[in-house]
Coordinates of C-alpha atoms and ligand atoms in Angstrom, one line a residue:
M1 CA 88.8 118.7 92.9
S2 CA 91.3 121.5 92.8
Y3 CA 95.0 122.2 93.5
P4 CA 97.0 120.0 94.0
E5 CA 95.2 117.6 91.7
H6 CA 94.6 120.3 88.8
R7 CA 97.8 122.0 87.9
P8 CA 97.1 124.0 84.6
R9 CA 100.7 124.6 84.2
R10 CA 101.1 120.9 83.2
L11 CA 100.1 122.0 79.7
R12 CA 102.3 125.0 79.7
R13 CA 105.3 122.9 80.4
T14 CA 107.0 122.6 76.6
E15 CA 106.5 124.4 73.4
A16 CA 105.3 121.2 72.0
I17 CA 102.5 120.7 74.6
R18 CA 101.5 124.3 74.3
S19 CA 101.0 124.1 70.7
L20 CA 99.1 120.9 71.1
V21 CA 96.4 122.6 73.2
R22 CA 96.3 126.1 71.5
E23 CA 93.2 127.2 70.8
T24 CA 93.7 130.0 68.2
M25 CA 95.7 129.7 64.8
L26 CA 97.0 132.3 63.0
T27 CA 98.3 131.6 59.5
P28 CA 99.4 133.8 56.6
A29 CA 95.9 132.7 54.8
C30 CA 94.0 134.7 57.0
L31 CA 95.6 137.9 56.4
V32 CA 94.7 140.7 53.9
Y33 CA 97.0 143.2 52.9
P34 CA 96.0 146.7 52.0
M35 CA 97.7 148.4 49.1
F36 CA 97.5 152.0 47.8
V37 CA 97.6 152.5 44.2
C38 CA 98.5 155.9 42.5
P39 CA 98.9 157.2 38.9
G40 CA 102.3 157.0 37.1
T41 CA 105.0 154.4 36.6
G42 CA 107.8 153.3 38.7
V43 CA 106.4 155.1 41.6
R44 CA 107.1 153.5 45.3
K45 CA 106.8 156.7 48.0
E46 CA 106.5 155.6 51.5
I47 CA 103.7 156.8 53.7
P48 CA 105.3 158.7 56.7
S49 CA 102.9 157.6 59.3
L50 CA 102.8 154.2 58.0
P51 CA 106.5 153.0 57.7
G52 CA 107.0 150.2 55.2
I53 CA 103.7 150.8 53.3
Y54 CA 103.9 152.7 50.1
Q55 CA 101.7 154.5 47.4
Q56 CA 102.8 152.8 44.2
S57 CA 102.1 153.0 40.8
V58 CA 100.4 149.9 39.0
D59 CA 103.7 148.4 37.7
R60 CA 105.3 148.6 41.2
A61 CA 102.3 147.4 43.1
L62 CA 101.9 144.4 40.7
E63 CA 105.5 143.5 41.7
E64 CA 104.6 143.6 45.4
C65 CA 101.5 141.7 44.9
R66 CA 103.4 138.8 43.4
A67 CA 105.6 138.7 46.5
V68 CA 102.2 138.8 48.8
E69 CA 100.8 135.8 46.9
Q70 CA 104.3 134.0 47.2
E71 CA 104.4 134.5 50.8
G72 CA 100.9 132.6 51.2
I73 CA 98.9 135.9 52.0
G74 CA 95.0 135.2 51.8
G75 CA 94.4 138.5 49.7
I76 CA 95.0 142.3 49.2
I77 CA 92.5 145.1 49.5
L78 CA 93.0 148.0 47.1
F79 CA 92.8 151.6 47.5
G80 CA 93.1 154.3 45.0
I81 CA 94.8 157.7 44.8
P82 CA 93.5 159.4 41.7
E83 CA 95.3 162.0 39.6
S84 CA 92.3 164.4 40.2
K85 CA 89.3 164.9 42.4
D86 CA 85.8 166.4 41.6
E87 CA 82.7 167.2 43.6
R88 CA 81.1 163.6 42.7
G89 CA 84.4 161.7 42.8
S90 CA 83.9 160.6 39.2
R91 CA 87.5 159.1 38.9
A92 CA 86.0 156.5 41.2
W93 CA 84.5 154.7 38.6
A94 CA 86.8 155.3 35.9
M95 CA 88.0 152.3 34.1
D96 CA 91.5 154.0 33.4
A97 CA 92.0 155.0 37.2
P98 CA 94.8 153.2 39.4
V99 CA 92.5 150.6 41.1
Q100 CA 90.4 149.2 38.2
Q101 CA 94.1 149.2 36.3
M102 CA 95.6 147.6 38.9
V103 CA 92.7 144.8 39.0
E104 CA 93.1 144.2 35.3
A105 CA 96.9 143.9 35.7
I106 CA 96.7 141.2 38.5
R107 CA 94.1 139.2 35.9
R108 CA 96.2 139.5 33.1
A109 CA 99.2 138.4 35.3
N110 CA 97.1 135.4 36.4
L111 CA 97.6 135.8 40.2
Q112 CA 95.5 133.8 42.6
V113 CA 95.4 136.0 45.5
V114 CA 92.0 137.1 46.6
V115 CA 91.3 140.6 45.2
I116 CA 89.3 143.1 47.0
T117 CA 88.6 146.6 46.3
D118 CA 87.4 149.3 48.9
V119 CA 84.4 151.1 47.3
C120 CA 84.1 154.5 48.6
L121 CA 84.1 158.1 47.3
C122 CA 86.3 160.0 50.0
E123 CA 89.6 159.5 48.1
Y124 CA 88.0 160.8 45.0
T125 CA 86.0 163.8 46.3
T126 CA 87.2 167.4 46.5
H127 CA 85.3 167.6 49.7
G128 CA 86.7 164.3 51.2
H129 CA 83.3 163.0 52.2
C130 CA 82.3 159.5 51.6
G131 CA 79.1 160.4 49.6
L132 CA 77.7 163.0 47.5
V133 CA 77.3 166.4 49.3
V134 CA 74.0 168.4 48.9
N135 CA 73.4 171.4 50.6
G136 CA 76.2 170.9 53.1
D137 CA 75.2 167.5 54.0
V138 CA 75.9 164.0 52.8
D139 CA 72.7 162.9 50.6
N140 CA 72.5 159.0 51.3
D141 CA 70.1 158.1 48.6
A142 CA 71.8 160.0 45.8
T143 CA 75.0 158.4 46.9
L144 CA 74.1 154.7 46.5
E145 CA 73.8 155.1 42.7
L146 CA 77.4 156.2 42.4
L147 CA 78.6 153.6 44.9
A148 CA 76.8 151.1 42.7
E149 CA 78.8 152.4 39.7
V150 CA 82.1 152.2 41.5
A151 CA 81.4 148.7 42.4
L152 CA 80.4 147.7 38.9
S153 CA 83.6 149.3 37.4
H154 CA 85.7 147.3 39.9
A155 CA 83.8 144.0 39.3
R156 CA 84.3 144.7 35.4
A157 CA 88.0 144.9 36.0
G158 CA 88.0 141.4 37.6
A159 CA 87.6 142.1 41.5
D160 CA 86.6 138.8 43.7
L161 CA 85.1 141.0 46.4
V162 CA 83.8 144.5 46.6
A163 CA 83.8 146.3 50.1
P164 CA 82.0 149.4 50.8
S165 CA 83.3 151.3 53.5
D166 CA 81.1 154.8 53.1
M167 CA 78.4 153.7 55.8
M168 CA 75.5 154.7 53.7
D169 CA 72.2 153.1 54.4
G170 CA 71.0 150.6 51.6
R171 CA 74.5 150.7 49.8
V172 CA 74.9 146.7 50.2
G173 CA 71.5 146.3 48.5
A174 CA 72.2 149.0 45.7
I175 CA 75.6 147.4 44.9
R176 CA 74.1 143.9 45.1
H177 CA 71.2 144.8 42.7
R178 CA 73.6 146.5 40.4
L179 CA 76.1 143.7 40.2
D180 CA 73.7 140.8 39.4
E181 CA 71.8 143.2 36.7
H182 CA 75.2 143.3 35.0
G183 CA 75.9 139.8 34.8
F184 CA 78.7 139.7 38.1
S185 CA 76.5 137.8 40.3
H186 CA 79.5 135.7 41.3
V187 CA 81.3 138.9 42.7
G188 CA 81.0 139.2 46.7
I189 CA 80.3 141.9 48.7
L190 CA 82.5 142.2 52.1
A191 CA 80.7 145.1 53.9
Y192 CA 82.2 147.3 56.2
A193 CA 79.0 146.7 58.2
A194 CA 80.3 147.9 61.9
K195 CA 82.5 151.0 60.9
Y196 CA 83.0 153.5 63.7
C197 CA 83.8 157.0 63.4
S198 CA 87.2 156.6 64.9
A199 CA 90.6 158.5 65.6
F200 CA 92.7 155.7 64.2
Y201 CA 91.9 156.4 60.4
Q202 CA 94.3 159.3 60.8
P203 CA 97.6 157.9 59.1
F204 CA 95.1 156.2 56.3
R205 CA 94.0 159.8 55.2
E206 CA 97.3 161.0 54.7
A207 CA 98.1 158.0 52.7
A208 CA 95.0 158.2 50.7
A209 CA 94.5 162.3 50.9
S210 CA 91.0 161.4 52.0
A211 CA 90.5 163.7 55.0
P212 CA 87.0 165.8 55.1
Q213 CA 87.5 169.3 54.1
F214 CA 84.5 170.3 56.4
G215 CA 83.1 168.4 59.3
D216 CA 83.5 165.0 60.2
R217 CA 82.2 161.4 59.7
R218 CA 79.7 161.4 62.6
G219 CA 76.8 161.8 60.5
Y220 CA 77.4 158.2 58.7
Q221 CA 80.2 156.4 60.8
M222 CA 79.1 154.7 64.1
D223 CA 79.3 156.2 67.3
P224 CA 82.3 154.5 69.2
A225 CA 80.1 154.0 72.5
N226 CA 77.5 151.8 70.6
A227 CA 77.6 148.1 70.5
R228 CA 74.1 147.0 70.1
E229 CA 73.9 149.0 67.2
A230 CA 76.7 147.1 65.5
L231 CA 74.6 144.0 65.4
R232 CA 71.6 146.0 63.7
E233 CA 73.8 147.4 61.0
V234 CA 75.4 143.6 60.6
A235 CA 71.8 142.2 60.4
L236 CA 70.7 144.8 57.6
D237 CA 73.8 144.3 55.8
I238 CA 73.3 140.3 55.7
E239 CA 69.5 141.1 54.8
E240 CA 70.7 143.2 51.8
G241 CA 73.0 140.4 50.4
A242 CA 76.5 141.0 52.2
D243 CA 78.5 137.7 52.0
V244 CA 81.2 138.7 54.7
V245 CA 80.9 141.5 57.3
M246 CA 83.5 143.5 58.9
V247 CA 84.2 145.3 62.2
K248 CA 86.4 148.1 62.1
P249 CA 88.8 149.3 63.8
A250 CA 89.7 146.1 65.4
L251 CA 91.4 146.2 68.7
P252 CA 89.5 148.9 70.6
Y253 CA 86.3 147.0 69.3
L254 CA 87.4 143.1 70.1
D255 CA 83.9 142.9 71.9
V256 CA 82.0 144.0 68.9
I257 CA 83.9 141.3 66.9
R258 CA 83.0 138.8 69.5
A259 CA 79.4 139.7 69.8
V260 CA 79.1 139.8 65.7
R261 CA 80.7 136.4 65.7
E262 CA 78.2 134.8 68.2
A263 CA 75.1 136.3 66.6
F264 CA 75.7 135.7 62.8
A265 CA 76.9 132.8 60.8
V266 CA 78.5 134.3 57.9
P267 CA 82.4 135.1 57.9
V268 CA 83.5 137.9 60.2
A269 CA 86.4 140.1 59.1
A270 CA 88.4 142.7 61.3
Y271 CA 90.3 145.8 60.2
N272 CA 93.4 146.5 62.2
V273 CA 93.7 150.0 61.1
S274 CA 96.3 152.3 60.1
G275 CA 96.3 154.1 63.7
E276 CA 96.7 150.8 65.2
Y277 CA 99.7 150.1 63.1
A278 CA 101.1 153.5 63.4
M279 CA 101.0 153.3 67.1
L280 CA 102.7 149.8 67.6
K281 CA 105.4 150.9 64.8
A282 CA 106.1 154.1 66.8
A283 CA 106.6 152.4 70.3
V284 CA 108.7 149.8 68.3
A285 CA 110.9 152.6 67.1
Q286 CA 111.4 154.0 70.4
G287 CA 112.7 150.5 71.7
W288 CA 109.5 150.3 74.0
L289 CA 108.1 147.1 72.5
D290 CA 109.4 143.9 71.0
E291 CA 107.9 144.2 67.5
R292 CA 107.4 140.6 66.6
R293 CA 106.0 139.5 69.8
A294 CA 103.5 142.7 69.8
I295 CA 102.4 142.1 66.3
L296 CA 101.8 138.2 66.7
E297 CA 99.9 139.0 70.0
V298 CA 97.6 141.6 68.4
L299 CA 96.8 139.5 65.5
T300 CA 96.1 136.4 67.7
A301 CA 94.0 138.5 69.9
I302 CA 91.9 139.7 66.8
R303 CA 91.4 136.1 65.8
R304 CA 90.8 134.9 69.2
A305 CA 87.9 137.5 69.5
G306 CA 86.2 135.8 66.6
A307 CA 87.6 137.3 63.4
D308 CA 87.9 134.8 60.6
F309 CA 90.4 137.2 58.9
I310 CA 91.9 140.1 59.2
L311 CA 92.9 143.1 57.1
T312 CA 96.3 144.5 58.3
Y313 CA 99.3 146.7 57.2
H314 CA 101.3 144.0 59.3
A315 CA 100.5 141.0 56.8
R316 CA 103.7 140.7 55.0
E317 CA 106.0 141.1 58.3
A318 CA 103.5 138.6 60.1
A319 CA 103.4 136.0 57.2
R320 CA 107.4 136.1 57.4
W321 CA 107.3 135.4 61.2
L322 CA 104.5 132.5 61.0
R323 CA 106.4 130.6 58.1
S324 CA 109.5 130.4 60.3
C325 CA 107.8 129.4 63.6
Ligands
PBG1 C1 87.3 154.9 53.4 C2 88.2 154.0 54.2 C3 88.7 154.7 55.2 C4 89.6 153.6 55.7 C5 89.0 152.6 54.9 N1 88.6 152.7 54.1 C6 89.0 155.9 56.0 C7 88.0 156.7 56.4 O1 86.8 156.2 56.6 O2 88.1 157.8 56.9 C8 90.6 153.4 57.0 C9 91.4 152.3 57.0 C10 92.6 152.6 57.9 O3 92.7 153.5 58.8 O4 93.6 151.9 57.8 N2 86.2 155.5 53.7

């Protein structure tokens, strides 16, 4: 039987019917808000290519974190801007650096929002690469030791989940081992498992002052042309002990999110990255897109593709709209 017996429009007739048969739900609880923490006090500096997003000192970031929790947003992910950089990125594992201080402040304030920390060296190294550079190349195995140290410092501060974003081979296993050795078996790992070498990280690199000073990240981040390889990366990270796997960026890689969702039983996260945010905000500023509709459509699409939760700079505005609809 077909038309005229079948009329799909019957289920689109009123908002009440549409919401009854809606397949994909978007809630503030499935959003994670990225925050940039810098040294000092009273600092709140807007990032030009990420309007509405700020570099903030711990005191100001803590204020915003309280608001984020009030808004019902599921979690935050923290990035640090250190007071100084060196060849090894040693401020990345310092307990008195901005991220560690922020996590400790959140714990003292007894906030319940999930605290995730990005584990990487690129914000902390003078050369801007995500690992230790030896003879002009990023040395995979020597980097693992440092990443494990970074993750351990975040766990000591009180992070719920640590999120390695460097794309070195074996880092999930190295981090899991180090955390367990030091009594942090309860701290989870959210692995940036399929992280592509993408043009869409550019505003982030301005925000975190983390652009590579020579070469690029093609030797460790994935080739945008590859999807099967993403499944291999995810399988390896799960084997090494990842609790959650992430695909990044989100919008140009919805097929990868879907493939990972179908192939594995662990939670899947997606990172709606800085360039995706900047692109949308720029069009809105020109009056070319309706902001609310565009943002909710983007986030719904990422959920529909299979993401359980979404890291997004839109988290706060989206949460506001989701509560009022
Ligand atoms: C650190 C890191 C990056 C992002 C998250 N963690 C930048 C990069 O790999 O160059 C990008 C996030 C975004 O663009 O919003 N390695």
